[in-house]
Short mmCIF file of C-alpha atoms in Angstrom, two decimals:
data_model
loop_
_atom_site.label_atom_id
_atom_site.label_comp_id
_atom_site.label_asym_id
_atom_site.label_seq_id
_atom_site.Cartn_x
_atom_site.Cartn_y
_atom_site.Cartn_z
CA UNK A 23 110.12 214.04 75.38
CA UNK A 24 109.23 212.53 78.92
CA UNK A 25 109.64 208.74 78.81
CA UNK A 26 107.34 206.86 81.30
CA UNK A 27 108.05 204.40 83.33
CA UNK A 28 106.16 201.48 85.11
CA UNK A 29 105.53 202.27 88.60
CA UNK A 30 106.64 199.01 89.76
CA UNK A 31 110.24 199.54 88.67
CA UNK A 32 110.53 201.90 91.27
CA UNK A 33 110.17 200.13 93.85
CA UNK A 34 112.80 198.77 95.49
CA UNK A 35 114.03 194.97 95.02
CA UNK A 36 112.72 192.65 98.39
CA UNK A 37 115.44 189.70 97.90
CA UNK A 38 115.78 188.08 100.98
CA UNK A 39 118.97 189.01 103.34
CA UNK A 40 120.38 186.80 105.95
CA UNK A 41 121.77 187.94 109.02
CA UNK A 42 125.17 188.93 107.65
CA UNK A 43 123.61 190.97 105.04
CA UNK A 44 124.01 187.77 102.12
CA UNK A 45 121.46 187.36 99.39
CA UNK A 46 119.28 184.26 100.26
CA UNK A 47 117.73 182.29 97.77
CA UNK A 48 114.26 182.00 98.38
CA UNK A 49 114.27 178.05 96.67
CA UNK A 50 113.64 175.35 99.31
CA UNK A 51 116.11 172.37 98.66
CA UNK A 52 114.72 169.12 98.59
CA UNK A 53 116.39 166.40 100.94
CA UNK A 54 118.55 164.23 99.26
CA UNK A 55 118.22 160.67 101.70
CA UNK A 56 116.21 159.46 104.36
CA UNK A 57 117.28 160.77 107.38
CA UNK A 58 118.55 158.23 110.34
CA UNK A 59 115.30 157.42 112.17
CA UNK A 60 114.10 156.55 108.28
CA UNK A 61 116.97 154.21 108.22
CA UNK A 62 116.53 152.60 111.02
CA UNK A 63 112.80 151.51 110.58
CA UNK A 64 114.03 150.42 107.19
CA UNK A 65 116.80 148.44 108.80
CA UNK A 66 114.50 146.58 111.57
CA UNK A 67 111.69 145.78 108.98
CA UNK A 68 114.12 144.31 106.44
CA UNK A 69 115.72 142.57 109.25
CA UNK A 70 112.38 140.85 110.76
CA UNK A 71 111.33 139.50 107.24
CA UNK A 72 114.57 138.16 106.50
CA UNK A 73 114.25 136.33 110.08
CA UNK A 74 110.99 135.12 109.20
CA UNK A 75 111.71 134.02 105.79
CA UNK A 76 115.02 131.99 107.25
CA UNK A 77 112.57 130.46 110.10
CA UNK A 78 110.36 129.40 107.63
CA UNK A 79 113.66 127.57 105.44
CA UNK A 80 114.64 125.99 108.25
CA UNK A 81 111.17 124.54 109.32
CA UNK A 82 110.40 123.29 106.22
CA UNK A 83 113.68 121.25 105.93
CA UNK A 84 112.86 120.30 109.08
CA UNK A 85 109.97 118.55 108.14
CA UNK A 86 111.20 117.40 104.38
CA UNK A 87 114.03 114.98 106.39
CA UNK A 88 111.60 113.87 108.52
CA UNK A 89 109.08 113.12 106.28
CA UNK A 90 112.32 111.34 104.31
CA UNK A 91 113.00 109.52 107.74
CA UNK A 92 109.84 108.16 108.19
CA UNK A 93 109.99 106.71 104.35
CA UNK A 94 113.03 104.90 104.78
CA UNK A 95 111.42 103.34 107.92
CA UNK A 96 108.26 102.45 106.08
CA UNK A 97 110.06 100.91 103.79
CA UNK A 98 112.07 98.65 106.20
CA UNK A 99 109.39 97.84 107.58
CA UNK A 100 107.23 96.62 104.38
CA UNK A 101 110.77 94.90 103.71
CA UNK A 102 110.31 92.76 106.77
CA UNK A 103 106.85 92.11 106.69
CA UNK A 104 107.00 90.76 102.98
CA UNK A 105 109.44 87.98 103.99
CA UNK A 106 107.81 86.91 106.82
CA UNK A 107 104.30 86.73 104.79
CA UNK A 108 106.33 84.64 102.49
CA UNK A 109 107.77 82.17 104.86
CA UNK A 110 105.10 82.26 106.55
CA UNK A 111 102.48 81.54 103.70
CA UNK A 112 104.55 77.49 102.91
CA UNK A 113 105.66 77.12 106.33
CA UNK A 114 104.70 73.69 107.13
CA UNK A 115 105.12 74.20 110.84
CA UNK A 116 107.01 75.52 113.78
CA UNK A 117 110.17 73.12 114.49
CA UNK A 118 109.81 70.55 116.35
CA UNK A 119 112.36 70.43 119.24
CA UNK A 120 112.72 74.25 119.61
CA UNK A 121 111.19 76.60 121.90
CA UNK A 122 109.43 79.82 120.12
CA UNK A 123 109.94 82.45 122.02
CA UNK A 124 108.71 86.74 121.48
CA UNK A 125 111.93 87.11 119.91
CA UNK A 126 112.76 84.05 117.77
CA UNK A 127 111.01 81.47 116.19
CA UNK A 128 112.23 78.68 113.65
CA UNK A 129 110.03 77.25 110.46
CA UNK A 130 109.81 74.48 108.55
CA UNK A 131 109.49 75.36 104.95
CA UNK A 132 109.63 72.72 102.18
CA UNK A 133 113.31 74.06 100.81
CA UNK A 134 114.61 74.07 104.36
CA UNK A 135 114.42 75.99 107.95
CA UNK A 136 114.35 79.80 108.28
CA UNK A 137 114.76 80.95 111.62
CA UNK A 138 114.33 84.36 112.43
CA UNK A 139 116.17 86.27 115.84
CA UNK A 140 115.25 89.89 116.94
CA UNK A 141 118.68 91.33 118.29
CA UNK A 142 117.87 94.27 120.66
CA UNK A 143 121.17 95.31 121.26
CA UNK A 144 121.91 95.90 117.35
CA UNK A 145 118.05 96.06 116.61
CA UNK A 146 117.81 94.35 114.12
CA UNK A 147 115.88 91.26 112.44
CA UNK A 148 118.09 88.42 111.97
CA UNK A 149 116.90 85.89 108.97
CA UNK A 150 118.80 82.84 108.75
CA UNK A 151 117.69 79.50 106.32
CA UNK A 152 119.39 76.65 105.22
CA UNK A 153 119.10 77.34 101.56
CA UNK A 154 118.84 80.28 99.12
CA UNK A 155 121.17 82.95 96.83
CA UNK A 156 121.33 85.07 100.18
CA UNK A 157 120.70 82.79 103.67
CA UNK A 158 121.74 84.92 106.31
CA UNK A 159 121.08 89.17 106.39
CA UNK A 160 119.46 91.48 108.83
CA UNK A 161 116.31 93.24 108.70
CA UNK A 162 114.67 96.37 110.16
CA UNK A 163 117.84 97.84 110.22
CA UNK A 164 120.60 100.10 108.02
CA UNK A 165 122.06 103.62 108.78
CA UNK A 166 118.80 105.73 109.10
CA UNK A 167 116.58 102.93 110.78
CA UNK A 168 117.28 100.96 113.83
CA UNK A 169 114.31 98.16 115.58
CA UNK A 170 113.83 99.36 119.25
CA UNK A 171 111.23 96.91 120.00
CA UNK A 172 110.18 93.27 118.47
CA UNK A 173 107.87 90.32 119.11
CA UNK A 174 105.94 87.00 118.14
CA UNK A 175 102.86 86.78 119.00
CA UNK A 176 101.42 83.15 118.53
CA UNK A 177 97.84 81.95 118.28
CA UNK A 178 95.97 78.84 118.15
CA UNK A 179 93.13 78.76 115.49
CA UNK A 180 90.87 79.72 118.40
CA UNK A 181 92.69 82.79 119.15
CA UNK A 182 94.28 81.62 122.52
CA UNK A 183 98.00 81.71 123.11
CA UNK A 184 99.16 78.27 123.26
CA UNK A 185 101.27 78.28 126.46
CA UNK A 186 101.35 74.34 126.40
CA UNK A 187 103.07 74.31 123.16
CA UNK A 188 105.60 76.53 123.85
CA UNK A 189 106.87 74.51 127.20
CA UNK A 190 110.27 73.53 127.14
CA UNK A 191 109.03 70.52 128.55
CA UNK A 192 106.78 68.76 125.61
CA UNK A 193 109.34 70.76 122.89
CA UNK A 194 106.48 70.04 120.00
CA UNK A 195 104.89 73.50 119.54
CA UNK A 196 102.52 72.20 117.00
CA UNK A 197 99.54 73.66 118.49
CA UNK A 198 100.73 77.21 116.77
CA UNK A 199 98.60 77.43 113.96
CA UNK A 200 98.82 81.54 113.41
CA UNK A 201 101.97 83.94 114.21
CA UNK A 202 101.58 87.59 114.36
CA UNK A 203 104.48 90.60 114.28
CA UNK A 204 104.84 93.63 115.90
CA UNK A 205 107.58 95.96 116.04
CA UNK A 206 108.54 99.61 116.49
CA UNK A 207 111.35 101.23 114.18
CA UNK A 208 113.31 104.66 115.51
CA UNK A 209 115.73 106.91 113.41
CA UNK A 210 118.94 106.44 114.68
CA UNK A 211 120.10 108.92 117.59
CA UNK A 212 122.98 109.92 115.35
CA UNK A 213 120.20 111.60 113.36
CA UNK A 214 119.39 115.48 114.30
CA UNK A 215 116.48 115.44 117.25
CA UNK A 216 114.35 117.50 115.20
CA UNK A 217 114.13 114.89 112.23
CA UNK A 218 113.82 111.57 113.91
CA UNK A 219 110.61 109.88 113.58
CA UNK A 220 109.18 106.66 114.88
CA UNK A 221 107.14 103.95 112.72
CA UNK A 222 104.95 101.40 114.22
CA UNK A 223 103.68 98.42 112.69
CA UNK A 224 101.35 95.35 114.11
CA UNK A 225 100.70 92.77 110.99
CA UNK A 226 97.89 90.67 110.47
CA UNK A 227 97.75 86.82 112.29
CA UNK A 228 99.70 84.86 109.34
CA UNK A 229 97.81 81.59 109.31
CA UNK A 230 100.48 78.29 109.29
CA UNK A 231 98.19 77.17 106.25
CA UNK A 232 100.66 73.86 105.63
CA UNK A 233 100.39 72.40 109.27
CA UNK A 234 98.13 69.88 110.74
CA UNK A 235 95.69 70.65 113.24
CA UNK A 236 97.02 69.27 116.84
CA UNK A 237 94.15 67.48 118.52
CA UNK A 238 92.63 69.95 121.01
CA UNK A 239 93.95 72.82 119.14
#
């Protein structure tokens, strides 16, 4: 009995050879990592956001101790101006005998004097009275706010500055009727450049509401 077989068996096998006459397989493997130019682009990207993201850290503390700078020299500022509308608002008059100047003036207020001194070398507000729980402490000033500049400004109910009052010569300044403030505050140069901040601050004429109108005033 002849057995047949499939014509295809006959045929030879076609497995790959290599040159030394090895089987090769004819599986492709697949690569198992990125390969170094991969790597590299990977590297540089990663590195660029992580630059950016740090930039954008350090700006916005930057700007959060500013904006924390300028507060505390608000606040000084508000400070100052609340106890100089408050002297202000009973002072009966400027002294009599003493020369106002931009920098110092001293008022008569029913409990006593207060006399206040701008100090540009320590700027600094100095308030001084004759009475009270706490007569003598500084103003516009503490570790994270210094005064660079200060003045008095004084008017007479018409608006003009009263030069006669304030000669040394007569010594009876009672033609001031109003007294205005200005001053500029600074962070402290100990303070990183990049978070210093300035705050300026002109106040309204405080009217001498207690004194008596000089004739010609």
């Amino acid at each position: 009995m002849v057995e047949r077989v499939a014509p295809n068996a006959l045929r030879p096998s076609r497995t790959p050879i290599n040159a030394l006459g090895a089987a090769r397989s004819t599986h492709r493997a697949n690569p198992a990592g990125f390969t170094l130019v991969e790597v590299l682009v990977s590297t540089s990207l990663a590195a660029m956001v992580l630059a950016a993201v740090l930039s954008s850290f350090v700006f916005l503390g930057r700007n959060l101790a500013r904006l924390a700078n300028y507060h505390t020299l608000e606040t000084k500022g508000r400070e100052a101006l609340a106890y100089l509308q408050r002297d202000l608002a009973i002072a009966e008059t400027v002294k009599s005998g003493t020369t106002p100047t931009a920098s110092s003036v001293t008022l008569v207020l029913p409990a006593g004097e207060v006399t206040y001194t701008y100090d540009g070398t320590a700027g600094s507000l100095r308030r001084q009275a004759a009475a009270g729980a706490n007569p003598d402490f500084q103003l516009l000033k503490n570790d994270r706010c210094t005064c660079t500049t200060f003045a008095f400004d004084y008017q007479t109910v018409t608006g003009g500055a009263p030069t006669s009052q304030l000669d040394a010569s007569s010594n009876v300044p009672y033609g001031i009727k109003q007294i205005r403030v200005r001053f500029v505050l600074a962070t402290p140069g100990t303070e990183a450049d990049a978070t210093r901040t300035t705050y300026s601050a002109v106040s309204a004429r405080f009217l001498l509401r207690n004194t008596q109108l000089a004739a010609g005033s």
